């Protein structure tokens, strides 16, 4: 249970650290291009492993689709990161309200829904 309770905090801090290293590496590309190459070199075997295992489990030979899935999953993770930061800031500031909006049908069988 402790592990699951710590996941948002670990994700927040590792995400910030990852972003900081990436920005630092790009801003000092002439000096740290090898670091970027090592990071990509470490991640590529894991991505390839995911592709191979999925291909074996699904009995498919759609390599282009599998590569696209890995790339879009990485993009999805980066897009999801701001939600974690926003949730963390709300938790720290004590804002726990949730403003609900009505969607779709405004009336429900003869009575108004507010």
PDB file of C-alpha atoms in Angstrom:
ATOM      1  CA  UNK A   1       0.000   0.000   0.000  1.00  0.00           C
ATOM      2  CA  UNK A   2       2.889   2.351   0.732  1.00  0.00           C
ATOM      3  CA  UNK A   3       4.236   1.782  -2.765  1.00  0.00           C
ATOM      4  CA  UNK A   4       0.959   2.831  -4.383  1.00  0.00           C
ATOM      5  CA  UNK A   5       0.678   5.861  -2.133  1.00  0.00           C
ATOM      6  CA  UNK A   6       4.199   7.003  -3.084  1.00  0.00           C
ATOM      7  CA  UNK A   7       3.797   6.589  -6.859  1.00  0.00           C
ATOM      8  CA  UNK A   8       2.485  10.150  -7.457  1.00  0.00           C
ATOM      9  CA  UNK A   9       5.385  11.691  -5.538  1.00  0.00           C
ATOM     10  CA  UNK A  10       8.017   9.496  -7.179  1.00  0.00           C
ATOM     11  CA  UNK A  11       6.518  10.233 -10.596  1.00  0.00           C
ATOM     12  CA  UNK A  12       6.560  13.947  -9.885  1.00  0.00           C
ATOM     13  CA  UNK A  13      10.180  14.065  -8.771  1.00  0.00           C
ATOM     14  CA  UNK A  14      11.557  11.715 -11.433  1.00  0.00           C
ATOM     15  CA  UNK A  15       9.630  13.613 -14.091  1.00  0.00           C
ATOM     16  CA  UNK A  16      11.103  16.933 -12.965  1.00  0.00           C
ATOM     17  CA  UNK A  17      14.587  15.406 -12.838  1.00  0.00           C
ATOM     18  CA  UNK A  18      14.167  13.868 -16.290  1.00  0.00           C
ATOM     19  CA  UNK A  19      12.968  17.157 -17.758  1.00  0.00           C
ATOM     20  CA  UNK A  20      15.828  19.060 -16.106  1.00  0.00           C
ATOM     21  CA  UNK A  21      18.442  16.645 -17.494  1.00  0.00           C
ATOM     22  CA  UNK A  22      16.879  16.811 -20.957  1.00  0.00           C
ATOM     23  CA  UNK A  23      16.827  20.639 -21.000  1.00  0.00           C
ATOM     24  CA  UNK A  24      20.365  20.802 -19.613  1.00  0.00           C
ATOM     25  CA  UNK A  25      21.611  18.325 -22.206  1.00  0.00           C
ATOM     26  CA  UNK A  26      19.975  20.191 -25.084  1.00  0.00           C
ATOM     27  CA  UNK A  27      21.218  23.580 -23.884  1.00  0.00           C
ATOM     28  CA  UNK A  28      24.779  22.210 -23.638  1.00  0.00           C
ATOM     29  CA  UNK A  29      24.546  19.881 -26.611  1.00  0.00           C
ATOM     30  CA  UNK A  30      28.162  20.329 -27.731  1.00  0.00           C
ATOM     31  CA  UNK A  31      29.460  19.077 -24.391  1.00  0.00           C
ATOM     32  CA  UNK A  32      26.804  16.496 -23.527  1.00  0.00           C
ATOM     33  CA  UNK A  33      25.748  14.934 -26.822  1.00  0.00           C
ATOM     34  CA  UNK A  34      27.292  11.663 -25.662  1.00  0.00           C
ATOM     35  CA  UNK A  35      25.023  11.667 -22.590  1.00  0.00           C
ATOM     36  CA  UNK A  36      21.991  12.044 -24.846  1.00  0.00           C
ATOM     37  CA  UNK A  37      23.290   9.202 -27.028  1.00  0.00           C
ATOM     38  CA  UNK A  38      23.714   6.986 -23.947  1.00  0.00           C
ATOM     39  CA  UNK A  39      20.199   7.778 -22.716  1.00  0.00           C
ATOM     40  CA  UNK A  40      18.719   6.952 -26.112  1.00  0.00           C
ATOM     41  CA  UNK A  41      20.935   3.854 -26.308  1.00  0.00           C
ATOM     42  CA  UNK A  42      19.627   2.652 -22.968  1.00  0.00           C
ATOM     43  CA  UNK A  43      15.987   3.266 -23.869  1.00  0.00           C
ATOM     44  CA  UNK A  44      16.049   1.712 -27.344  1.00  0.00           C
ATOM     45  CA  UNK A  45      16.637  -1.876 -26.142  1.00  0.00           C
ATOM     46  CA  UNK A  46      13.720  -1.556 -23.717  1.00  0.00           C
ATOM     47  CA  UNK A  47      11.490  -0.235 -26.484  1.00  0.00           C
ATOM     48  CA  UNK A  48      12.616  -3.032 -28.784  1.00  0.00           C
ATOM     49  CA  UNK A  49      11.902  -5.557 -26.045  1.00  0.00           C
ATOM     50  CA  UNK A  50       8.370  -4.194 -25.650  1.00  0.00           C
ATOM     51  CA  UNK A  51       7.821  -4.463 -29.401  1.00  0.00           C
ATOM     52  CA  UNK A  52       9.128  -8.037 -29.589  1.00  0.00           C
ATOM     53  CA  UNK A  53       7.143  -9.249 -26.572  1.00  0.00           C
ATOM     54  CA  UNK A  54       3.933  -7.673 -27.838  1.00  0.00           C
ATOM     55  CA  UNK A  55       4.519  -9.195 -31.265  1.00  0.00           C
ATOM     56  CA  UNK A  56       4.971 -12.637 -29.714  1.00  0.00           C
ATOM     57  CA  UNK A  57       1.908 -12.318 -27.487  1.00  0.00           C
ATOM     58  CA  UNK A  58      -0.386 -10.999 -30.216  1.00  0.00           C
ATOM     59  CA  UNK A  59       0.977 -13.240 -33.000  1.00  0.00           C
ATOM     60  CA  UNK A  60       1.142 -10.268 -35.341  1.00  0.00           C
ATOM     61  CA  UNK A  61       3.773  -9.114 -37.768  1.00  0.00           C
ATOM     62  CA  UNK A  62       2.762  -5.464 -37.929  1.00  0.00           C
ATOM     63  CA  UNK A  63       6.133  -4.004 -36.993  1.00  0.00           C
ATOM     64  CA  UNK A  64       5.271  -0.495 -38.152  1.00  0.00           C
ATOM     65  CA  UNK A  65       2.196  -0.453 -35.926  1.00  0.00           C
ATOM     66  CA  UNK A  66       4.197  -1.750 -32.981  1.00  0.00           C
ATOM     67  CA  UNK A  67       6.896   0.896 -33.385  1.00  0.00           C
ATOM     68  CA  UNK A  68       4.195   3.565 -33.718  1.00  0.00           C
ATOM     69  CA  UNK A  69       2.559   2.276 -30.518  1.00  0.00           C
ATOM     70  CA  UNK A  70       5.794   2.565 -28.534  1.00  0.00           C
ATOM     71  CA  UNK A  71       6.422   6.103 -29.822  1.00  0.00           C
ATOM     72  CA  UNK A  72       2.886   7.297 -29.128  1.00  0.00           C
ATOM     73  CA  UNK A  73       2.957   5.700 -25.672  1.00  0.00           C
ATOM     74  CA  UNK A  74       6.050   7.761 -24.831  1.00  0.00           C
ATOM     75  CA  UNK A  75       4.308  10.907 -26.094  1.00  0.00           C
ATOM     76  CA  UNK A  76       1.205   9.999 -24.059  1.00  0.00           C
ATOM     77  CA  UNK A  77       3.326   9.734 -20.924  1.00  0.00           C
ATOM     78  CA  UNK A  78       4.746  13.219 -21.489  1.00  0.00           C
ATOM     79  CA  UNK A  79       1.269  14.622 -22.095  1.00  0.00           C
ATOM     80  CA  UNK A  80      -0.007  12.991 -18.913  1.00  0.00           C
ATOM     81  CA  UNK A  81       2.756  14.484 -16.785  1.00  0.00           C
ATOM     82  CA  UNK A  82       1.112  17.948 -16.343  1.00  0.00           C
ATOM     83  CA  UNK A  83      -1.939  16.242 -14.803  1.00  0.00           C
ATOM     84  CA  UNK A  84       0.298  14.771 -12.113  1.00  0.00           C
ATOM     85  CA  UNK A  85       1.858  18.167 -11.398  1.00  0.00           C
ATOM     86  CA  UNK A  86      -1.566  19.849 -11.205  1.00  0.00           C
ATOM     87  CA  UNK A  87      -2.902  17.147  -8.876  1.00  0.00           C
ATOM     88  CA  UNK A  88       0.169  17.449  -6.657  1.00  0.00           C
ATOM     89  CA  UNK A  89      -0.201  21.242  -6.441  1.00  0.00           C
ATOM     90  CA  UNK A  90      -3.888  20.918  -5.586  1.00  0.00           C
ATOM     91  CA  UNK A  91      -3.121  18.369  -2.881  1.00  0.00           C
ATOM     92  CA  UNK A  92      -0.411  20.529  -1.327  1.00  0.00           C
ATOM     93  CA  UNK A  93      -2.584  23.663  -1.424  1.00  0.00           C
ATOM     94  CA  UNK A  94      -5.531  21.820   0.153  1.00  0.00           C
ATOM     95  CA  UNK A  95      -7.937  22.364  -2.737  1.00  0.00           C
ATOM     96  CA  UNK A  96     -10.026  19.228  -2.683  1.00  0.00           C
ATOM     97  CA  UNK A  97     -13.234  20.500  -4.270  1.00  0.00           C
ATOM     98  CA  UNK A  98     -14.376  19.083  -7.560  1.00  0.00           C
ATOM     99  CA  UNK A  99     -16.550  21.308  -9.709  1.00  0.00           C
ATOM    100  CA  UNK A 100     -18.900  19.073 -11.653  1.00  0.00           C
ATOM    101  CA  UNK A 101     -20.512  20.190 -14.864  1.00  0.00           C
ATOM    102  CA  UNK A 102     -23.695  18.949 -16.441  1.00  0.00           C
ATOM    103  CA  UNK A 103     -23.351  17.235 -19.771  1.00  0.00           C
ATOM    104  CA  UNK A 104     -25.905  16.114 -22.265  1.00  0.00           C
ATOM    105  CA  UNK A 105     -29.589  16.064 -21.314  1.00  0.00           C
ATOM    106  CA  UNK A 106     -30.794  19.002 -19.219  1.00  0.00           C
ATOM    107  CA  UNK A 107     -34.198  17.559 -18.396  1.00  0.00           C
ATOM    108  CA  UNK A 108     -34.947  14.209 -16.934  1.00  0.00           C
ATOM    109  CA  UNK A 109     -38.507  12.905 -17.424  1.00  0.00           C
ATOM    110  CA  UNK A 110     -40.585  15.918 -16.512  1.00  0.00           C
ATOM    111  CA  UNK A 111     -38.267  17.558 -13.973  1.00  0.00           C
ATOM    112  CA  UNK A 112     -35.328  19.882 -14.222  1.00  0.00           C
ATOM    113  CA  UNK A 113     -31.889  18.628 -13.397  1.00  0.00           C
ATOM    114  CA  UNK A 114     -29.739  21.291 -11.824  1.00  0.00           C
TER     115      UNK A 114
END
